[in-house]
XYZ file of C-alpha atoms in Angstrom:
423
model
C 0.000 0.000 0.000
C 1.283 3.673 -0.704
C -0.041 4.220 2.762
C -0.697 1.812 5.461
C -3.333 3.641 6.624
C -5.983 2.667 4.791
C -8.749 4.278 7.047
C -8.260 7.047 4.677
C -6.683 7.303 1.286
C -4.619 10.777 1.902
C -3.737 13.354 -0.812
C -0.265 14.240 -0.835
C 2.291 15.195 -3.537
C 5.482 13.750 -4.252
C 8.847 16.025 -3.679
C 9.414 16.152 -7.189
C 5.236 18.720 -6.781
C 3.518 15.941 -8.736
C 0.447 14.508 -7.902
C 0.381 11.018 -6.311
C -1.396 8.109 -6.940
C -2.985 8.739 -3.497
C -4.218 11.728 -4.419
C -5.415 11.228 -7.875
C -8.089 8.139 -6.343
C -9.382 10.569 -3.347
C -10.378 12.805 -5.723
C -11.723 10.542 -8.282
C -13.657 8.710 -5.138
C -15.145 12.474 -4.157
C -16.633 12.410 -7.540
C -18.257 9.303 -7.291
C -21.311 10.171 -5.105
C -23.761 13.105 -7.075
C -22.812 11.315 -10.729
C -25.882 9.585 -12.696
C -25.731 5.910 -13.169
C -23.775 6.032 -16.218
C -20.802 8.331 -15.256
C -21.030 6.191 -11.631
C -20.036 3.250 -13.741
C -17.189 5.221 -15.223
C -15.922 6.773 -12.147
C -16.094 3.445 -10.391
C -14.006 2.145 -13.283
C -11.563 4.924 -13.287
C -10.923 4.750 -9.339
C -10.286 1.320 -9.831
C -7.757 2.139 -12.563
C -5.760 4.933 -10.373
C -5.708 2.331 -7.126
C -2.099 0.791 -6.347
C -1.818 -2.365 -7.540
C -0.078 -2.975 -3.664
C -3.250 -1.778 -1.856
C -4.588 -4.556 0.210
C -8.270 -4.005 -0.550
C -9.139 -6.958 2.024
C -8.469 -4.784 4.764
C -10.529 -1.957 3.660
C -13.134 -4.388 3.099
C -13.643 -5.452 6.370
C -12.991 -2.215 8.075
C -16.536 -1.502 6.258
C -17.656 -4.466 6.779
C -17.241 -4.012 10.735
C -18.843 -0.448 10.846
C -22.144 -1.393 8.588
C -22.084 -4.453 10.904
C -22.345 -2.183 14.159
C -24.708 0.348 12.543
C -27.475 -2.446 11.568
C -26.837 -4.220 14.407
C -27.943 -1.156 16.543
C -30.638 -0.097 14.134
C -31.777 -3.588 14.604
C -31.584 -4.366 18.142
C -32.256 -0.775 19.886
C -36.082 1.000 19.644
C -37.225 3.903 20.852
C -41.287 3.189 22.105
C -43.588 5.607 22.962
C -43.917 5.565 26.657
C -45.573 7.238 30.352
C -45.079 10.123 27.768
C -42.606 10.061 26.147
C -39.485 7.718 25.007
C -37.922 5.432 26.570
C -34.987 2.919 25.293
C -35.965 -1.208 24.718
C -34.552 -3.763 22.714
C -35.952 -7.186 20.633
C -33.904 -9.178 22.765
C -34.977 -8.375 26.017
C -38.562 -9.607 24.894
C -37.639 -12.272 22.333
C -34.252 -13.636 23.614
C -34.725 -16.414 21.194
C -33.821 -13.266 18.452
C -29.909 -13.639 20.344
C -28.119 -14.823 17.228
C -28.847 -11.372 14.957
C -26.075 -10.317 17.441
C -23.178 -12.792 16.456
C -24.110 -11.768 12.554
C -23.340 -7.922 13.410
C -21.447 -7.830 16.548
C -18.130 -6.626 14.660
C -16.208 -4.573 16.991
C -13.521 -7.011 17.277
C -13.142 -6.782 13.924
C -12.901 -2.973 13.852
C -10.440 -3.497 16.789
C -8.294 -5.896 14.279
C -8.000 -3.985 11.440
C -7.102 -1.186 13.632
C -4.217 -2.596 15.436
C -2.673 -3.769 11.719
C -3.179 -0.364 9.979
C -1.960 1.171 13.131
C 1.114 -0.711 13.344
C 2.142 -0.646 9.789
C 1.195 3.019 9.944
C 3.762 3.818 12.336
C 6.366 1.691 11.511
C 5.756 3.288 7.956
C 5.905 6.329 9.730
C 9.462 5.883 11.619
C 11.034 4.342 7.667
C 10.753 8.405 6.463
C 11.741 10.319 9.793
C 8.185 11.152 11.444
C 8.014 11.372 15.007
C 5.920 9.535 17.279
C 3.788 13.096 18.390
C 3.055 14.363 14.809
C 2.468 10.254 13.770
C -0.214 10.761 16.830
C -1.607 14.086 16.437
C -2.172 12.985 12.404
C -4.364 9.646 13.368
C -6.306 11.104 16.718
C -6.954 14.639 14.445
C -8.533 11.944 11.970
C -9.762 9.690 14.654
C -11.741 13.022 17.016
C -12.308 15.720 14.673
C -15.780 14.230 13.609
C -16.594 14.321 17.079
C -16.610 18.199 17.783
C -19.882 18.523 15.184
C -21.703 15.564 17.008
C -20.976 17.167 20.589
C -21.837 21.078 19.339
C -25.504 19.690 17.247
C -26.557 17.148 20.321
C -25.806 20.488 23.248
C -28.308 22.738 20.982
C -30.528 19.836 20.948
C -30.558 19.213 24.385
C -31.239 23.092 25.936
C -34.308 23.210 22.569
C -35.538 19.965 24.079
C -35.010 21.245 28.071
C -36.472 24.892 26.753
C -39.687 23.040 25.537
C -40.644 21.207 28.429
C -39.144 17.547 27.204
C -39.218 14.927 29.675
C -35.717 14.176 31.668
C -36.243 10.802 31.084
C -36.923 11.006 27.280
C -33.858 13.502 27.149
C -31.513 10.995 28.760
C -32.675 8.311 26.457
C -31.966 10.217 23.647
C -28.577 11.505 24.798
C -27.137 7.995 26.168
C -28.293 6.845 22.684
C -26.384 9.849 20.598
C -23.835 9.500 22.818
C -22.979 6.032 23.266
C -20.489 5.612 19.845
C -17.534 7.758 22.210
C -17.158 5.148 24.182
C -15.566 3.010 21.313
C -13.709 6.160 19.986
C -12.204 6.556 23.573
C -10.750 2.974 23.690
C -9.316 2.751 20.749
C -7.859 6.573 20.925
C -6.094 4.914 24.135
C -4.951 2.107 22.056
C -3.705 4.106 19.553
C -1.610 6.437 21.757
C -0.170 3.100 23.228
C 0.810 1.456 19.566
C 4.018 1.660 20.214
C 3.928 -0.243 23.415
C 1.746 -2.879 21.748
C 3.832 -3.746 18.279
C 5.220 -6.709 20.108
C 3.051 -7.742 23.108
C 1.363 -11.208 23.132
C -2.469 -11.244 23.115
C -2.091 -14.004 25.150
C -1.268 -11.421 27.907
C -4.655 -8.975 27.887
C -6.496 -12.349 27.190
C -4.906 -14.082 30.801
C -6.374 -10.742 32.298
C -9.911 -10.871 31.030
C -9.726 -14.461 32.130
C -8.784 -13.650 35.737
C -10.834 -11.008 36.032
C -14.197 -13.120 35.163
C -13.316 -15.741 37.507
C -12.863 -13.202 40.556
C -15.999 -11.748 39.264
C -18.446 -14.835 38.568
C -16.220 -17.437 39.335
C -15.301 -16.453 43.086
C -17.894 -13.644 43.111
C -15.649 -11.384 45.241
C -13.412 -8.432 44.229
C -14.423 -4.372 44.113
C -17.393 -3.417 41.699
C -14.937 -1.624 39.895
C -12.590 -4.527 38.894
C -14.771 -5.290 35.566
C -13.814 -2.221 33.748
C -10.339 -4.038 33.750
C -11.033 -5.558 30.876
C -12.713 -2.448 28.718
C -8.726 -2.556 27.407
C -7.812 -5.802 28.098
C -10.759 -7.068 26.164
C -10.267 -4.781 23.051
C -6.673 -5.499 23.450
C -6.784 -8.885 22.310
C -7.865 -8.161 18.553
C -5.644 -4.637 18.340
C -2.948 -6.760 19.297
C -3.905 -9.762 16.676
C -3.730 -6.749 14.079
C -0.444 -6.206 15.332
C 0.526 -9.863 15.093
C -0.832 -9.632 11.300
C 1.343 -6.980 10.727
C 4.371 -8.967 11.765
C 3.433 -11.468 9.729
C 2.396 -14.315 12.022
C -0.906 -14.718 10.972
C -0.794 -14.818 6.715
C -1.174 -18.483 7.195
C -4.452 -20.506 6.582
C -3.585 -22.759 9.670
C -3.734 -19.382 12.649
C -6.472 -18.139 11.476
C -8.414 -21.578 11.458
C -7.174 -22.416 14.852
C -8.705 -18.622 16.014
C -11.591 -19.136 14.379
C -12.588 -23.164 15.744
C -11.153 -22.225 19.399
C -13.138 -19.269 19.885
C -15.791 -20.401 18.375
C -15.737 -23.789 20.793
C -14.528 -21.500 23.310
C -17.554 -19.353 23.221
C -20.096 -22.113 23.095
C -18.606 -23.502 26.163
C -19.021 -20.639 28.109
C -22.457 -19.591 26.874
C -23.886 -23.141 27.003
C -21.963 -24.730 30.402
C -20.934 -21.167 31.951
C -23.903 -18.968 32.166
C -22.866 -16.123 30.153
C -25.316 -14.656 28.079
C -26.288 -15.845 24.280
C -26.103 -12.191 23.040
C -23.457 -10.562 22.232
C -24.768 -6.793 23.118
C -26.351 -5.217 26.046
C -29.902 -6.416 26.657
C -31.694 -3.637 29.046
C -32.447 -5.517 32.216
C -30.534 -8.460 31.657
C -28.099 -9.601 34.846
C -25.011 -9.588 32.654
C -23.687 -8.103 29.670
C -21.298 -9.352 27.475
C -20.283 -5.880 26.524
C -20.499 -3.616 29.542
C -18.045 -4.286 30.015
C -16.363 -6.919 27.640
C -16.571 -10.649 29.150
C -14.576 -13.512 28.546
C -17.627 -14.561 26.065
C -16.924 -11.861 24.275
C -13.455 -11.614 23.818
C -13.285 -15.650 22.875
C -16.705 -14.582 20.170
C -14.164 -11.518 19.389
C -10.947 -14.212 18.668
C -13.604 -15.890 16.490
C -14.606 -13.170 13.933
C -11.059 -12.257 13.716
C -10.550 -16.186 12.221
C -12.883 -15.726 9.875
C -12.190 -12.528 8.824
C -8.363 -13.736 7.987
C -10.058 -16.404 6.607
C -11.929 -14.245 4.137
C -9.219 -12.714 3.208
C -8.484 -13.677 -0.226
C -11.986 -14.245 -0.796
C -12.676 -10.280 -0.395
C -9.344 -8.968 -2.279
C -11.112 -10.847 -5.579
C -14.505 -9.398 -4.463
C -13.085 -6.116 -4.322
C -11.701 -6.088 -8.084
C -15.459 -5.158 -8.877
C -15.079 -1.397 -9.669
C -18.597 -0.377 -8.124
C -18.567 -2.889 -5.392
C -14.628 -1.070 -4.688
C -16.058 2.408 -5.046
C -18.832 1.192 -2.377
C -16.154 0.224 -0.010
C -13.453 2.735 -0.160
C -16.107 5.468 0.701
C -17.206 4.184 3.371
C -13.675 3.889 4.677
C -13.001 7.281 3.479
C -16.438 8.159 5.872
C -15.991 5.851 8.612
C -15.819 7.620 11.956
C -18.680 9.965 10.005
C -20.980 6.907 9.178
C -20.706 5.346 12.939
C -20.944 8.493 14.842
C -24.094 9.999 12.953
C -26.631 6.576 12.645
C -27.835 6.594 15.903
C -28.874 9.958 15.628
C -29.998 9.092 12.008
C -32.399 6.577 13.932
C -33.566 8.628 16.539
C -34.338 11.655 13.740
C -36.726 9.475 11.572
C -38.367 7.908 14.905
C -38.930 11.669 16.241
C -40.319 13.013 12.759
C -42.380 9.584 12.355
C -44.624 10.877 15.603
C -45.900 13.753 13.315
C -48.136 10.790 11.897
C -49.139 8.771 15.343
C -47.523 5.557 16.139
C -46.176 4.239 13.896
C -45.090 -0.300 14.158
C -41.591 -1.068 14.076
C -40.620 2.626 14.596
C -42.103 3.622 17.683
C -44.437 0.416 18.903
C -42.481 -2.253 21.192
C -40.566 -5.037 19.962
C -42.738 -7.775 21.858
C -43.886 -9.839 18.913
C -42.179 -11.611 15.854
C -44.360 -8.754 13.654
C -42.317 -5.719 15.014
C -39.233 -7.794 12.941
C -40.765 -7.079 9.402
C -41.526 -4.065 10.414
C -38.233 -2.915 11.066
C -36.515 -3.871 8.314
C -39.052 -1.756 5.708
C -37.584 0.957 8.189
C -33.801 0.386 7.578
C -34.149 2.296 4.435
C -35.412 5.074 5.844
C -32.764 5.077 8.228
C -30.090 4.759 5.835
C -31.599 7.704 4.278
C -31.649 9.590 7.145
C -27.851 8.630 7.762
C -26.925 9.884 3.929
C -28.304 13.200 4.638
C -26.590 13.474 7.700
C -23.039 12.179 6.113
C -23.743 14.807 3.463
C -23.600 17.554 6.108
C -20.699 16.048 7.958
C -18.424 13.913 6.423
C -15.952 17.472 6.011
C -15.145 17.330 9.420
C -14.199 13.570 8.933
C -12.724 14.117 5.167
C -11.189 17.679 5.981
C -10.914 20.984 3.456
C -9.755 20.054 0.684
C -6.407 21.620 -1.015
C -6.698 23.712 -3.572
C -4.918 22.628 -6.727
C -2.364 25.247 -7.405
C -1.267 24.480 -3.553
C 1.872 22.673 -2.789
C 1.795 20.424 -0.076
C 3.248 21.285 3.476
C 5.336 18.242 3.128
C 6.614 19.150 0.042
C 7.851 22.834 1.053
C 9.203 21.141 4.647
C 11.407 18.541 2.850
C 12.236 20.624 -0.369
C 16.175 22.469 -0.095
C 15.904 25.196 0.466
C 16.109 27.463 -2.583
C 19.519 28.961 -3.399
């Protein structure tokens, strides 16, 4: 790859002031979107044309892959009802447990968590090869990482004081704020891990796995230890795949062998201790429920975690032929180039089209509870309208994700930095 970070395809210019490759496919990828279906074709073709032949497209393929999986999942598994009112937070799965398997399909944090730790790594050691420091390496990925975040913050703070000025209920305001909010927590984590790459290039995730393990058995094994020792394993858990990515990196995983044994012994691993164990079938928070696999991370989930990051490896090769297909590769690398934008925005996406829905009463599968098998149908003829929602809200935000872009007669600040200095 030109760049191993392939959360974003960067524009730069060589030192000789020509354009790179890099820059020539972001902006042939920011043409893509308003073009009829005709010029879409040719776009698509032409991005595929100007992308490196090096470019592993497998990882950008499940980096999207892992943040459509999250934002379905959610859409899927969270509903706002009309309640004592006003609204209140419920889920499928705390009335229709038997529903617990729609988690495993898009439970893909781990995955998220894997690519991560592999772009990271070969980011920085990319980084170190042409004389970058470690603080403007940082500054470059967490920019990236937070800068969507500022717009989410500054929109939901005006919401909140219209909502508070017009006599909303607490409770429905909390609802609807835990719900906008919740995505940080994620961004926080793997910020943290980030910061720490450097630290975690060569660590064993044996190690952060030993402490998840020890922590669960003082916790439901032993039942003793503070109420605070759980959150142990918020890092330790998502440490395990960041530091698989890093293992990729290093080449200890390209084999078909590794990723088969990650993917059988979680998998085995993970039906022991849901079936024989008593942790809990789903693999997200159920409101109510005793214990949650993800609040924080349990040794369920972290085993379920080992197993996604199998298969994924396993799908490797599988998704570098997929992604050949120039539309299918234009679909892909812009939702990498809109990641962060796409995850932070689609619960609020959600929440818009359930609050405009009440303007016509009650409507099922939008604001009704999820208490029978006909709120399922009912949902999905709403994903559309959600994704809608969500493309009208990435239309108005992906700029803090994407940044400005450079005008064309610019040179690049890397250029004039490294140029001699004129004589």
């Amino acid at each position: 790859m030109p760049d191993a970070d392939t959360s974003r395809i960067p524009h730069s210019t060589t030192a000789s002031g020509t354009v790179s490759p890099a820059s020539r496919l972001t902006a042939a990828l920011r043409t893509i979107p308003p073009k009829p279906p005709l010029t879409l074709l040719r776009s698509a073709r032409n991005l595929e044309a100007l992308t490196p032949a090096s470019r592993d497209r497998a990882v950008d393929a499940l980096r999207a892959i892992a943040i459509l999986g999250v934002v379905l999942g959610h859409w899927l598994v969270t509903a706002l009802v009309v309640g004592d009112g006003g609204l209140h937070t419920t889920s499928p799965l705390q009335h229709m447990p038997w529903l617990a398997p729609i988690s495993w399909l898009f439970q893909t944090l781990a995955v998220f968590f894997l690519v991560g730790g592999h772009v990271a790594t070969r980011s920085l050691a990319t980084a170190r090869d042409r004389g970058e420091t470690y603080g403007s390496w940082l500054r470059a990925r967490l920019t990236r990482l937070l800068r969507p975040v500022a717009a989410l913050l500054c929109l939901w703070a005006v919401a909140a004081t219209a909502l508070l000025l017009t006599g909303t209920p607490l409770a429905t305001i909390e609802a609807l704020l835990k719900l906008a909010l919740s995505p940080l927590w994620f961004l926080l984590v793997f910020a943290g891990l980030t910061a720490a790459t450097p630290l975690l290039t060569r660590l064993n995730p044996l190690w952060p796995l030993a402490v998840v393990l020890h922590v669960d058995l003082i916790r439901f094994g032993l039942h003793t230890g503070p109420s605070w020792l759980g959150w142990l394993n918020l890092p330790a858990g998502w440490l395990v795949p960041y530091t698989l990515g890093a293992a990729w990196t290093r080449g200890e995983l390209d084999s078909r062998r590794a990723a088969r044994i990650l993917f059988l012994g979680g998998t085995a691993a993970t039906a022991v201790l849901v079936g024989c164990a008593g942790y809990p079938a789903s693999m997200v928070g159920v409101p109510g429920a005793r214990i949650s696999n993800l609040d924080p991370p349990t040794l369920a989930a972290v085993t379920f975690g080992l197993a996604q990051c199998g298969l994924a490896l396993l799908l490797r090769d599988r998704l570098r032929r997929a992604m050949t297909r120039p539309l299918l590769w234009a679909a892909v690398a812009l939702v990498n180039l809109s990641a962060m934008t796409i995850y932070l925005w689609h619960q609020t996406a959600m929440m818009a089209t359930t609050a405009t829905g009440l303007l016509a009463g009650r409507l099922p599968g939008l604001h009704s509870a999820p208490d029978s098998v006909l709120w399922v149908p009912y949902r999905l003829a709403w994903l559309p309208v959600f994704a809608l929602t969500l493309a009208l809200c990435w239309t108005a935000f992906r700029h803090h994700e994407q940044g400005p872009r450079r005008p064309r007669n610019r040179r690049s600040h890397v250029v004039r930095r490294h140029l001699p200095p004129a004589k």
